[in-house]
Structures are given as structure tokens and as C-alpha cells.
mmCIF file of C-alpha atoms in Angstrom:
data_model
loop_
_atom_site.group_PDB
_atom_site.id
_atom_site.type_symbol
_atom_site.label_atom_id
_atom_site.label_comp_id
_atom_site.label_asym_id
_atom_site.label_seq_id
_atom_site.Cartn_x
_atom_site.Cartn_y
_atom_site.Cartn_z
ATOM 1 C CA MET A 1 34.169 71.305 -36.588
ATOM 2 C CA ARG A 2 31.567 68.920 -35.022
ATOM 3 C CA GLU A 3 29.024 71.609 -35.305
ATOM 4 C CA LYS A 4 29.739 72.055 -38.989
ATOM 5 C CA PHE A 5 29.537 68.445 -39.765
ATOM 6 C CA PHE A 6 26.237 68.160 -37.565
ATOM 7 C CA ASN A 7 24.620 70.793 -39.623
ATOM 8 C CA GLN A 8 26.088 69.533 -43.010
ATOM 9 C CA ASN A 9 24.652 66.093 -42.021
ATOM 10 C CA HIS A 10 21.153 67.329 -41.583
ATOM 11 C CA GLY A 11 21.509 67.530 -37.875
ATOM 12 C CA LEU A 12 18.589 70.036 -37.847
ATOM 13 C CA LEU A 13 16.361 67.700 -39.554
ATOM 14 C CA LEU A 14 17.179 65.154 -36.851
ATOM 15 C CA GLN A 15 16.460 67.769 -34.095
ATOM 16 C CA GLN A 16 13.173 68.319 -35.713
ATOM 17 C CA LEU A 17 12.360 64.700 -35.495
ATOM 18 C CA VAL A 18 13.329 64.697 -31.812
ATOM 19 C CA SER A 19 11.098 67.642 -31.159
ATOM 20 C CA HIS A 20 8.273 65.731 -32.350
ATOM 21 C CA ASN A 21 9.081 62.642 -30.545
ATOM 22 C CA GLY A 22 11.218 62.777 -27.215
ATOM 23 C CA ASP A 23 11.871 59.089 -27.257
ATOM 24 C CA ILE A 24 13.990 59.405 -30.395
ATOM 25 C CA GLY A 25 16.176 62.152 -28.741
ATOM 26 C CA GLU A 26 16.937 60.007 -25.690
ATOM 27 C CA ARG A 27 18.002 57.024 -27.906
ATOM 28 C CA MET A 28 19.187 58.381 -31.144
ATOM 29 C CA THR A 29 22.067 60.726 -30.327
ATOM 30 C CA ILE A 30 25.477 58.865 -29.992
ATOM 31 C CA THR A 31 28.871 60.592 -29.827
ATOM 32 C CA PHE A 32 31.804 59.708 -32.160
ATOM 33 C CA LYS A 33 33.843 59.059 -29.004
ATOM 34 C CA ASP A 34 31.492 56.264 -28.049
ATOM 35 C CA LEU A 35 31.628 54.847 -31.600
ATOM 36 C CA GLU A 36 35.429 54.967 -31.572
ATOM 37 C CA LYS A 37 35.445 52.915 -28.283
ATOM 38 C CA ALA A 38 32.799 50.567 -29.523
ATOM 39 C CA THR A 39 34.774 49.582 -32.575
ATOM 40 C CA ASN A 40 38.285 49.851 -31.241
ATOM 41 C CA ASN A 41 38.977 53.085 -33.286
ATOM 42 C CA PHE A 42 37.113 51.520 -36.418
ATOM 43 C CA ASP A 43 39.433 48.366 -36.557
ATOM 44 C CA LYS A 44 39.347 46.777 -40.040
ATOM 45 C CA ALA A 45 38.978 43.463 -38.117
ATOM 46 C CA ARG A 46 35.601 44.550 -36.860
ATOM 47 C CA VAL A 47 34.266 45.080 -40.514
ATOM 48 C CA ILE A 48 31.414 42.596 -40.896
ATOM 49 C CA GLY A 49 29.934 43.595 -44.094
ATOM 50 C CA GLY A 50 29.151 46.413 -46.570
ATOM 51 C CA GLY A 51 27.117 47.347 -49.641
ATOM 52 C CA GLY A 52 26.041 50.042 -52.024
ATOM 53 C CA HIS A 53 25.392 52.334 -49.061
ATOM 54 C CA GLY A 54 28.184 51.738 -46.500
ATOM 55 C CA VAL A 55 30.832 49.570 -44.739
ATOM 56 C CA VAL A 56 29.350 47.796 -41.554
ATOM 57 C CA PHE A 57 31.453 47.373 -38.266
ATOM 58 C CA LYS A 58 30.678 45.238 -35.405
ATOM 59 C CA GLY A 59 30.757 46.966 -31.997
ATOM 60 C CA ILE A 60 29.860 47.076 -28.273
ATOM 61 C CA ILE A 61 27.832 49.867 -26.777
ATOM 62 C CA ASP A 62 26.744 49.550 -23.003
ATOM 63 C CA LEU A 63 27.596 45.904 -23.146
ATOM 64 C CA LYS A 64 25.255 45.335 -26.007
ATOM 65 C CA VAL A 65 26.481 44.174 -29.524
ATOM 66 C CA VAL A 66 25.587 46.686 -32.270
ATOM 67 C CA ALA A 67 26.105 47.002 -35.939
ATOM 68 C CA ILE A 68 27.566 50.489 -36.968
ATOM 69 C CA LYS A 69 27.092 51.489 -40.679
ATOM 70 C CA LYS A 70 29.602 54.120 -42.051
ATOM 71 C CA SER A 71 29.176 55.721 -45.574
ATOM 72 C CA LYS A 72 31.838 54.847 -48.125
ATOM 73 C CA ILE A 73 31.646 57.961 -50.331
ATOM 74 C CA ILE A 74 31.376 61.469 -48.973
ATOM 75 C CA VAL A 75 28.683 62.986 -51.419
ATOM 76 C CA GLU A 76 25.490 64.729 -50.848
ATOM 77 C CA ARG A 77 23.322 61.924 -52.120
ATOM 78 C CA GLU A 78 24.907 59.439 -49.674
ATOM 79 C CA ILE A 79 24.462 61.745 -46.746
ATOM 80 C CA ASN A 80 20.723 62.353 -47.762
ATOM 81 C CA GLU A 81 20.152 58.531 -47.859
ATOM 82 C CA PHE A 82 21.661 58.085 -44.543
ATOM 83 C CA ILE A 83 19.403 60.812 -43.181
ATOM 84 C CA ASN A 84 16.459 59.396 -44.955
ATOM 85 C CA GLU A 85 17.185 55.938 -43.311
ATOM 86 C CA VAL A 86 17.220 57.713 -39.773
ATOM 87 C CA ALA A 87 13.979 59.495 -40.554
ATOM 88 C CA ILE A 88 12.107 56.262 -41.747
ATOM 89 C CA LEU A 89 13.532 53.736 -39.298
ATOM 90 C CA SER A 90 12.952 55.988 -36.392
ATOM 91 C CA GLN A 91 9.234 55.705 -37.132
ATOM 92 C CA VAL A 92 9.205 52.037 -37.633
ATOM 93 C CA ASN A 93 8.606 49.258 -34.845
ATOM 94 C CA HIS A 94 8.102 45.868 -36.249
ATOM 95 C CA ARG A 95 9.670 42.480 -35.414
ATOM 96 C CA ASN A 96 10.843 41.864 -39.053
ATOM 97 C CA VAL A 97 12.445 45.211 -39.562
ATOM 98 C CA VAL A 98 15.989 45.790 -38.208
ATOM 99 C CA LYS A 99 15.946 48.033 -35.398
ATOM 100 C CA LEU A 100 17.811 51.449 -35.462
ATOM 101 C CA LEU A 101 19.400 52.150 -32.146
ATOM 102 C CA GLY A 102 20.928 55.585 -32.755
ATOM 103 C CA CYS A 103 23.144 57.797 -34.970
ATOM 104 C CA CYS A 104 26.149 59.937 -35.009
ATOM 105 C CA LEU A 105 26.170 63.116 -37.133
ATOM 106 C CA GLU A 106 29.428 64.743 -35.532
ATOM 107 C CA THR A 107 31.684 63.425 -38.341
ATOM 108 C CA GLU A 108 32.060 64.203 -42.091
ATOM 109 C CA VAL A 109 30.454 60.907 -42.839
ATOM 110 C CA PRO A 110 27.263 60.150 -40.719
ATOM 111 C CA LEU A 111 27.080 56.800 -38.890
ATOM 112 C CA LEU A 112 24.106 54.664 -38.074
ATOM 113 C CA VAL A 113 23.845 52.162 -35.193
ATOM 114 C CA TYR A 114 21.658 49.213 -35.538
ATOM 115 C CA GLU A 115 20.750 46.037 -33.438
ATOM 116 C CA PHE A 116 23.278 43.395 -34.481
ATOM 117 C CA ILE A 117 21.660 40.526 -36.307
ATOM 118 C CA SER A 118 24.138 37.505 -35.940
ATOM 119 C CA ASN A 119 23.423 35.224 -38.788
ATOM 120 C CA GLY A 120 24.287 37.006 -41.923
ATOM 121 C CA THR A 121 21.875 37.506 -44.927
ATOM 122 C CA LEU A 122 19.339 35.383 -46.753
ATOM 123 C CA TYR A 123 21.609 35.578 -49.763
ATOM 124 C CA GLN A 124 24.520 34.037 -47.831
ATOM 125 C CA HIS A 125 22.406 31.144 -46.671
ATOM 126 C CA LEU A 126 20.708 30.413 -49.997
ATOM 127 C CA HIS A 127 23.742 30.605 -52.229
ATOM 128 C CA VAL A 128 26.119 28.250 -50.386
ATOM 129 C CA GLU A 129 28.173 25.516 -52.298
ATOM 130 C CA GLY A 130 26.590 22.226 -52.233
ATOM 131 C CA PRO A 131 23.087 20.676 -52.699
ATOM 132 C CA VAL A 132 21.663 21.550 -49.277
ATOM 133 C CA SER A 133 20.590 25.202 -48.257
ATOM 134 C CA ILE A 134 17.885 26.369 -45.924
ATOM 135 C CA PRO A 135 15.069 24.031 -45.391
ATOM 136 C CA TRP A 136 11.993 24.515 -47.564
ATOM 137 C CA VAL A 137 9.636 25.219 -44.620
ATOM 138 C CA ASP A 138 11.997 27.830 -43.380
ATOM 139 C CA ARG A 139 12.160 29.651 -46.737
ATOM 140 C CA ILE A 140 8.265 29.817 -46.743
ATOM 141 C CA ARG A 141 8.324 31.228 -43.190
ATOM 142 C CA ILE A 142 10.972 33.717 -44.022
ATOM 143 C CA ALA A 143 9.106 34.795 -47.130
ATOM 144 C CA LEU A 144 6.101 35.224 -44.740
ATOM 145 C CA GLU A 145 7.925 37.347 -42.399
ATOM 146 C CA VAL A 146 9.370 39.666 -45.215
ATOM 147 C CA SER A 147 5.886 40.023 -46.511
ATOM 148 C CA ARG A 148 4.621 41.006 -43.066
ATOM 149 C CA ALA A 149 7.254 43.691 -42.737
ATOM 150 C CA LEU A 150 6.545 45.108 -46.195
ATOM 151 C CA SER A 151 2.583 44.922 -45.491
ATOM 152 C CA TYR A 152 3.256 46.886 -42.315
ATOM 153 C CA LEU A 153 5.466 49.497 -44.071
ATOM 154 C CA HIS A 154 2.993 49.826 -47.010
ATOM 155 C CA SER A 155 -0.230 50.165 -44.997
ATOM 156 C CA ALA A 156 0.103 50.140 -41.196
ATOM 157 C CA ALA A 157 3.062 52.530 -40.490
ATOM 158 C CA SER A 158 2.213 55.980 -39.646
ATOM 159 C CA MET A 159 3.092 57.055 -43.308
ATOM 160 C CA PRO A 160 3.370 54.566 -46.242
ATOM 161 C CA ILE A 161 6.924 53.581 -46.939
ATOM 162 C CA PHE A 162 8.239 51.949 -50.105
ATOM 163 C CA HIS A 163 11.453 50.047 -49.719
ATOM 164 C CA ARG A 164 12.629 50.201 -53.317
ATOM 165 C CA ASP A 165 15.429 47.497 -52.872
ATOM 166 C CA ILE A 166 13.982 44.220 -51.660
ATOM 167 C CA LYS A 167 16.618 41.310 -52.405
ATOM 168 C CA SER A 168 18.027 38.562 -50.485
ATOM 169 C CA SER A 169 20.992 40.401 -49.435
ATOM 170 C CA ASN A 170 18.900 42.928 -47.719
ATOM 171 C CA ILE A 171 17.171 40.296 -45.570
ATOM 172 C CA LEU A 172 19.079 39.599 -42.377
ATOM 173 C CA LEU A 173 18.642 36.516 -40.351
ATOM 174 C CA ASP A 174 18.977 35.951 -36.610
ATOM 175 C CA ASP A 175 19.994 32.720 -34.754
ATOM 176 C CA SER A 176 16.614 31.330 -35.084
ATOM 177 C CA LEU A 177 16.538 32.366 -38.889
ATOM 178 C CA THR A 178 13.879 34.964 -38.139
ATOM 179 C CA ALA A 179 13.889 37.540 -40.963
ATOM 180 C CA LYS A 180 14.753 41.234 -40.603
ATOM 181 C CA VAL A 181 14.352 43.578 -43.529
ATOM 182 C CA SER A 182 17.270 45.972 -43.723
ATOM 183 C CA ASP A 183 18.790 48.881 -45.777
ATOM 184 C CA PHE A 184 16.422 51.792 -45.984
ATOM 185 C CA GLY A 185 18.758 54.145 -47.611
ATOM 186 C CA THR A 186 16.720 54.152 -50.781
ATOM 187 C CA SER A 187 13.298 53.959 -49.211
ATOM 188 C CA ARG A 188 10.630 56.592 -49.692
ATOM 189 C CA TYR A 189 7.741 57.892 -47.706
ATOM 190 C CA ILE A 190 4.596 58.462 -49.655
ATOM 191 C CA LEU A 191 1.949 60.833 -48.514
ATOM 192 C CA ILE A 192 -1.332 59.198 -47.614
ATOM 193 C CA ASP A 193 -3.335 60.607 -50.425
ATOM 194 C CA GLN A 194 -0.752 59.699 -53.177
ATOM 195 C CA THR A 195 -0.896 56.497 -55.004
ATOM 196 C CA GLY A 196 2.714 56.848 -56.112
ATOM 197 C CA VAL A 197 5.491 59.217 -56.883
ATOM 198 C CA THR A 198 7.869 59.964 -59.831
ATOM 199 C CA THR A 199 11.416 59.492 -58.431
ATOM 200 C CA GLU A 200 14.955 58.698 -59.704
ATOM 201 C CA VAL A 201 15.022 55.099 -60.237
ATOM 202 C CA GLN A 202 16.639 53.008 -57.407
ATOM 203 C CA GLY A 203 16.985 49.328 -57.052
ATOM 204 C CA THR A 204 19.058 46.176 -58.058
ATOM 205 C CA ARG A 205 19.235 44.548 -61.526
ATOM 206 C CA GLY A 206 17.149 41.376 -61.621
ATOM 207 C CA TYR A 207 14.824 42.480 -58.769
ATOM 208 C CA LEU A 208 13.688 45.969 -60.282
ATOM 209 C CA ASP A 209 10.111 46.415 -61.324
ATOM 210 C CA PRO A 210 10.375 46.898 -65.114
ATOM 211 C CA MET A 211 7.487 49.550 -65.174
ATOM 212 C CA TYR A 212 8.987 51.424 -62.405
ATOM 213 C CA TYR A 213 12.387 51.310 -64.367
ATOM 214 C CA TYR A 214 10.840 52.590 -67.570
ATOM 215 C CA THR A 215 8.452 55.224 -66.086
ATOM 216 C CA GLY A 216 10.110 56.302 -62.831
ATOM 217 C CA ARG A 217 6.642 55.885 -61.251
ATOM 218 C CA LEU A 218 7.062 54.322 -57.821
ATOM 219 C CA THR A 219 4.121 52.613 -55.969
ATOM 220 C CA ASP A 220 3.692 49.880 -53.531
ATOM 221 C CA LYS A 221 3.461 47.414 -56.428
ATOM 222 C CA SER A 222 7.206 47.947 -57.222
ATOM 223 C CA ASP A 223 7.995 46.325 -53.794
ATOM 224 C CA VAL A 224 5.638 43.572 -54.757
ATOM 225 C CA PHE A 225 7.384 42.810 -57.917
ATOM 226 C CA SER A 226 10.700 42.620 -56.077
ATOM 227 C CA PHE A 227 9.213 40.433 -53.451
ATOM 228 C CA GLY A 228 7.911 38.146 -56.381
ATOM 229 C CA VAL A 229 11.469 37.770 -57.579
ATOM 230 C CA LEU A 230 12.698 36.919 -54.043
ATOM 231 C CA LEU A 231 9.841 34.190 -53.991
ATOM 232 C CA ILE A 232 11.485 32.778 -57.320
ATOM 233 C CA GLU A 233 14.992 33.098 -55.800
ATOM 234 C CA LEU A 234 13.734 30.966 -52.677
ATOM 235 C CA LEU A 235 12.125 28.331 -55.034
ATOM 236 C CA THR A 236 15.132 27.830 -57.444
ATOM 237 C CA ARG A 237 18.282 29.143 -55.618
ATOM 238 C CA LYS A 238 19.132 31.079 -58.839
ATOM 239 C CA GLN A 239 20.681 34.493 -58.520
ATOM 240 C CA PRO A 240 18.242 36.991 -60.102
ATOM 241 C CA PHE A 241 20.997 39.553 -61.138
ATOM 242 C CA VAL A 242 23.108 37.088 -63.081
ATOM 243 C CA TYR A 243 20.841 34.198 -64.148
ATOM 244 C CA ARG A 244 20.338 33.787 -67.907
ATOM 245 C CA SER A 245 18.619 31.074 -69.664
ATOM 246 C CA ARG A 246 19.927 29.170 -72.879
ATOM 247 C CA HIS A 247 17.665 31.646 -74.898
ATOM 248 C CA GLY A 248 18.944 34.685 -72.977
ATOM 249 C CA ASP A 249 15.858 35.179 -70.731
ATOM 250 C CA ASN A 250 16.289 36.599 -67.218
ATOM 251 C CA LEU A 251 14.961 34.542 -64.243
ATOM 252 C CA VAL A 252 11.575 36.073 -63.967
ATOM 253 C CA SER A 253 10.883 35.623 -67.659
ATOM 254 C CA HIS A 254 12.205 32.045 -67.846
ATOM 255 C CA PHE A 255 10.428 31.053 -64.530
ATOM 256 C CA ARG A 256 7.114 32.385 -65.868
ATOM 257 C CA LYS A 257 7.305 30.557 -69.278
ATOM 258 C CA LEU A 258 8.275 27.183 -67.472
ATOM 259 C CA LEU A 259 5.142 27.657 -65.102
ATOM 260 C CA ALA A 260 2.813 28.391 -68.057
ATOM 261 C CA ILE A 261 3.855 25.038 -69.865
ATOM 262 C CA GLY A 262 3.857 23.077 -66.489
ATOM 263 C CA ASN A 263 7.536 22.354 -66.635
ATOM 264 C CA LEU A 264 9.036 23.776 -63.327
ATOM 265 C CA VAL A 265 10.924 20.697 -62.424
ATOM 266 C CA GLY A 266 13.971 21.749 -64.259
ATOM 267 C CA ILE A 267 14.348 25.024 -62.499
ATOM 268 C CA ILE A 268 13.185 24.382 -58.954
ATOM 269 C CA ASP A 269 15.884 23.619 -56.388
ATOM 270 C CA PRO A 270 15.999 19.765 -55.974
ATOM 271 C CA GLN A 271 16.137 20.163 -52.234
ATOM 272 C CA VAL A 272 12.790 21.943 -52.390
ATOM 273 C CA MET A 273 11.352 19.253 -54.632
ATOM 274 C CA GLU A 274 12.314 16.570 -52.073
ATOM 275 C CA GLU A 275 11.012 18.452 -49.088
ATOM 276 C CA GLU A 276 7.661 20.257 -50.366
ATOM 277 C CA ASP A 277 4.368 18.749 -49.867
ATOM 278 C CA GLY A 278 2.425 20.321 -52.698
ATOM 279 C CA GLU A 279 3.241 23.977 -51.851
ATOM 280 C CA VAL A 280 5.562 24.783 -54.886
ATOM 281 C CA GLN A 281 2.812 25.170 -57.283
ATOM 282 C CA GLU A 282 1.034 27.636 -54.807
ATOM 283 C CA VAL A 283 4.188 29.668 -54.158
ATOM 284 C CA ALA A 284 5.182 29.672 -57.902
ATOM 285 C CA THR A 285 1.689 30.919 -58.807
ATOM 286 C CA LEU A 286 1.985 33.616 -56.085
ATOM 287 C CA ALA A 287 5.502 34.653 -57.551
ATOM 288 C CA THR A 288 3.944 34.998 -61.074
ATOM 289 C CA MET A 289 1.231 37.054 -59.720
ATOM 290 C CA CYS A 290 3.566 39.434 -58.014
ATOM 291 C CA THR A 291 5.746 39.728 -61.209
ATOM 292 C CA LYS A 292 2.941 40.565 -63.493
ATOM 293 C CA LEU A 293 4.003 43.503 -65.921
ATOM 294 C CA LYS A 294 1.259 45.889 -64.874
ATOM 295 C CA GLY A 295 1.348 46.896 -61.398
ATOM 296 C CA GLU A 296 -2.347 47.079 -60.960
ATOM 297 C CA ASP A 297 -2.522 43.362 -61.869
ATOM 298 C CA ARG A 298 -0.295 42.470 -59.018
ATOM 299 C CA PRO A 299 -1.693 41.695 -55.375
ATOM 300 C CA THR A 300 -1.068 43.840 -52.431
ATOM 301 C CA MET A 301 1.617 42.841 -49.831
ATOM 302 C CA ARG A 302 -1.287 42.250 -47.475
ATOM 303 C CA GLU A 303 -2.973 39.797 -49.970
ATOM 304 C CA VAL A 304 0.518 38.119 -50.365
ATOM 305 C CA GLU A 305 0.841 37.831 -46.509
ATOM 306 C CA ILE A 306 -2.681 36.164 -46.467
ATOM 307 C CA ILE A 307 -1.673 33.638 -48.956
ATOM 308 C CA LEU A 308 1.574 32.723 -47.452
ATOM 309 C CA GLU A 309 0.030 32.450 -43.975
ATOM 310 C CA SER A 310 -2.537 30.078 -45.418
ATOM 311 C CA ILE A 311 0.081 27.757 -46.935
ATOM 312 C CA LEU A 312 2.009 27.651 -43.540
ATOM 313 C CA VAL A 313 -1.277 27.124 -41.575
ATOM 314 C CA LYS A 314 -1.889 24.044 -43.662
ATOM 315 C CA LYS A 315 1.671 22.855 -42.821
ATOM 316 C CA LYS A 316 0.878 23.867 -39.151
ATOM 317 C CA GLN A 317 4.177 25.853 -39.346
ATOM 318 C CA VAL A 318 2.998 29.358 -38.239
ATOM 319 C CA PRO A 319 4.772 30.216 -34.917
ATOM 320 C CA TYR A 320 3.434 33.698 -34.950
ATOM 321 C CA ILE A 321 0.536 35.226 -36.682
ATOM 322 C CA GLY A 322 -0.380 38.979 -37.103
ATOM 323 C CA THR A 323 1.099 42.049 -38.404
ATOM 324 C CA ARG A 324 2.221 44.732 -35.876
ATOM 325 C CA ARG A 325 0.540 48.215 -36.324
ATOM 326 C CA HIS A 326 2.050 51.601 -35.855
ATOM 327 C CA GLY A 327 3.013 52.068 -32.209
ATOM 328 C CA GLU A 328 2.772 48.437 -31.098
ATOM 329 C CA SER A 329 5.604 46.956 -29.396
ATOM 330 C CA ASP A 330 7.013 43.250 -29.656
ATOM 331 C CA GLU A 331 4.728 42.430 -26.531
ATOM 332 C CA THR A 332 1.398 43.393 -28.262
ATOM 333 C CA PRO A 333 -0.798 40.384 -28.041
ATOM 334 C CA ILE A 334 -1.016 38.285 -31.243
ATOM 335 C CA HIS A 335 -3.726 39.048 -33.614
ATOM 336 C CA SER A 336 -6.263 36.310 -34.524
ATOM 337 C CA MET A 337 -7.702 37.981 -37.693
ATOM 338 C CA SER A 338 -4.800 36.711 -39.989
ATOM 339 C CA ILE A 339 -5.438 33.045 -38.865
ATOM 340 C CA GLU A 340 -9.276 33.554 -39.638
ATOM 341 C CA MET A 341 -8.350 35.002 -43.066
ATOM 342 C CA ALA A 342 -5.894 32.329 -43.879
ATOM 343 C CA ASN A 343 -8.364 29.651 -43.004
ATOM 344 C CA ASN A 344 -11.285 31.422 -44.851
ATOM 345 C CA PRO A 345 -11.755 30.095 -48.261
ATOM 346 C CA THR A 346 -13.524 33.221 -49.475
ATOM 347 C CA ASP A 347 -10.664 35.531 -48.275
ATOM 348 C CA ARG A 348 -8.157 33.273 -49.783
ATOM 349 C CA ARG A 349 -10.097 33.070 -52.990
ATOM 350 C CA HIS A 350 -10.190 36.999 -53.253
ATOM 351 C CA ALA A 351 -6.399 37.137 -52.568
ATOM 352 C CA MET A 352 -5.769 34.696 -55.323
ATOM 353 C CA GLU A 353 -7.970 36.331 -57.673
ATOM 354 C CA GLY A 354 -6.647 36.306 -61.159
ATOM 355 C CA ALA A 355 -4.271 33.536 -60.444
ATOM 356 C CA ASN A 356 -6.257 30.808 -62.452
ATOM 357 C CA SER A 357 -4.328 28.617 -64.729
ATOM 358 C CA SER A 358 -5.570 30.203 -67.898
ATOM 359 C CA GLU A 359 -4.463 33.545 -66.814
ATOM 360 C CA ILE A 360 -0.835 32.209 -65.992
ATOM 361 C CA SER A 361 -0.685 30.155 -69.233
ATOM 362 C CA ARG A 362 -1.697 33.038 -71.598
ATOM 363 C CA GLN A 363 0.567 33.984 -74.315
ATOM 364 C CA TYR A 364 3.086 36.946 -73.717
ATOM 365 C CA THR A 365 2.613 40.179 -75.563
ATOM 366 C CA MET A 366 5.638 41.424 -77.390
ATOM 367 C CA GLU A 367 5.764 44.458 -74.848
ATOM 368 C CA GLU A 368 5.824 41.968 -71.976
ATOM 369 C CA GLU A 369 8.396 39.853 -73.531
ATOM 370 C CA ILE A 370 10.731 42.903 -74.055
ATOM 371 C CA LEU A 371 10.134 44.215 -70.624
ATOM 372 C CA LEU A 372 10.573 41.044 -68.647
ATOM 373 C CA SER A 373 13.478 39.599 -70.593
ATOM 374 C CA GLY A 374 15.359 42.989 -70.764
ATOM 375 C CA SER A 375 18.519 43.573 -68.974
ATOM 376 C CA TYR A 376 18.290 46.829 -67.160
ATOM 377 C CA PRO A 377 21.131 48.204 -64.855
ATOM 378 C CA ARG A 378 21.100 49.251 -61.255
#
């Protein structure tokens, strides 16, 4: 029966991955017996979360606390997404991407084992009751860390990876509020010579790139759009998938209109207004660049990373600079190039190209208004 499930759950694909990278073989294969022991036979008291792709248990393996994800629904698509996540995360090594420790394919439903991230999701921290949430400087730093992870996935990993579901509930935070991008069940590899790929649309309402939704054409700029929505969420503490203005606009459309007329005060989180030191306009401008209707008009994640670094450098709040390249470990020396670029006015000007006030305040076309204001489902 275990052999049957192993084959059903694409164990042969995993074996192929192992044959190309022996290190994966040593750390990836975990028995079901070990997982039962780790979770006290999958005790409901050990459940720590869940989402569209599974339920998550807290467990202990070899005296190490881990998170174990188990699919909710036994369908081929769910299993394919789990295997997709194994294939992608086994190739990724970045301090701001959640680390995959192993998997078990011996059961009808595949199980994935991750490092345990102790402090919940960015969504949980942002959308608490009361006027005070994460400090503004930490919000910018978290945005920078997410941008570094996406920049790495898009351009520095062995093969470009598009996440497809960037949102605050997929950003985990550790005890020091360091961001870890998670949930790669819907992510896609893109061949080096491809600029994009036509796929079944995946994502979450409110964060989803409207051009990707209407065309099915996935590019790196689809993640850029979702990241721009995340920036707006960090600025406003509004929930993108439920927010509607008095006139029926969604969060992105309403935010862009307010920025165009210079009236952001009514929508920016009051805590941010108290704590900021002139950065709100820069971050808001960046968010509108990322959420432009046409993907080619949006910056790359590397350009976004440079802009956010420049903002934090000015605040003297950049504890770590540099993006890890494929194959680098957490001990790899810090790169200095990002500091130079962040401090270099020419590089910053190129990164901000197209973000002048006249561009931002131009009138919307009817097409833009319809697409950005529209309500499209998950």
C-alpha cells in the first residue's frame, strides 16, 4: 500500500530529483511513522493553521520543532501542487523563503515538513484589533525582505520561479519579525528563454494581477502587482480582498485615485502617519508603479528591492543588505553592491523611472478603470 501511494504521489519524480541532487535524498525522505510520532498521531491539538492547500500541524522531529502540512482534499490537482512545492522548494536557499525540510509520500495524502516559523503570519500581525500594529519601520523592512525573496526567485534561482499567490497571509514572521515567504503550491518554474507562460489562473482576489486574470498570461510582473497590493496593505491596514470604497472601488483603484489627487491622509493607517518620516509618499509611489495595469510598465522586483533599500538606508535601518544567489548559504558574506546602488542617485533614478507625479496623476482610461475596479474571484 505504501508503494502504491508513493507512485501515486509522484514518488518517481522525487526520486529523479534525488538522483540529480544527493543532498535532497538525505534530507527529504521522512517516514509516516516518524510523522505520527512527531504529531502525537496527528492530534487536533497540534493544528496550528491551514489554508487553501492544506492543514498544518506542529511537531517535533530529532528534537527540532517543525511544521507539517497535510492536504485537505484527495484530488490529483492537490497532489500535483504538493509535489510542485517539493520540486520548487528543494531548489531554493534564501533566508527570506521558508525552508522545506522533507516530505512523506507513503500515505494517500502527501505530507510536507517545514522549518517551524514561530510568530504567525503578517496578516495576523497587521489586522489586529485596536489602533496599534507592527511599527512602520518594521513594515518597510518586511516589505524589503519579501522583495528580496521574490527578486531571488525571479532572477537568481537556478530557474526563474513565479510565486503566483503573494499576500500577507503567505508571509510568515519569526520571533524577530523576519519575513519568510511561504506556500509555493501554486508557483511555477519558467524556462530561462520564456518571458511568460499561459496557465490556469491561480491567486487570491484583491491581490491578483488583472491582466493575468483576463489573459491567463503569467509573467514575473504578476508577482510585482501582488507585491504592490501588499505595500498598499502595509500602508493602510486595509484588507485587499474585502475592501470597497463608498463608490465601490477596490483597494488598489481607490488608493491610486487618492494618491493622484494628493489625498492619502484619509486612507493611510494613522499609526503610519505618526511614525513615518517622509517615506509614505515614496512607498505609495512605488506601490502605484507596481500596480500599473500593463505588466511592462511595472518595475522588476530587483528594482523594487533597490528602492526599498534606499528608503531604509536613509533611515539607517538596514540590518542586512544583499540578495543570496543560487547555492549560497546563510553564511555567505554580505554583498555590498546593493548598498552602493541604494546610495547611488543614478541607479535610484533608473529604478524610479516613470514614477513622476504627472504619470501617477494622469486620468484613468475606461479600460483601466474597469480592470482595476473589477471584482474577480480566486
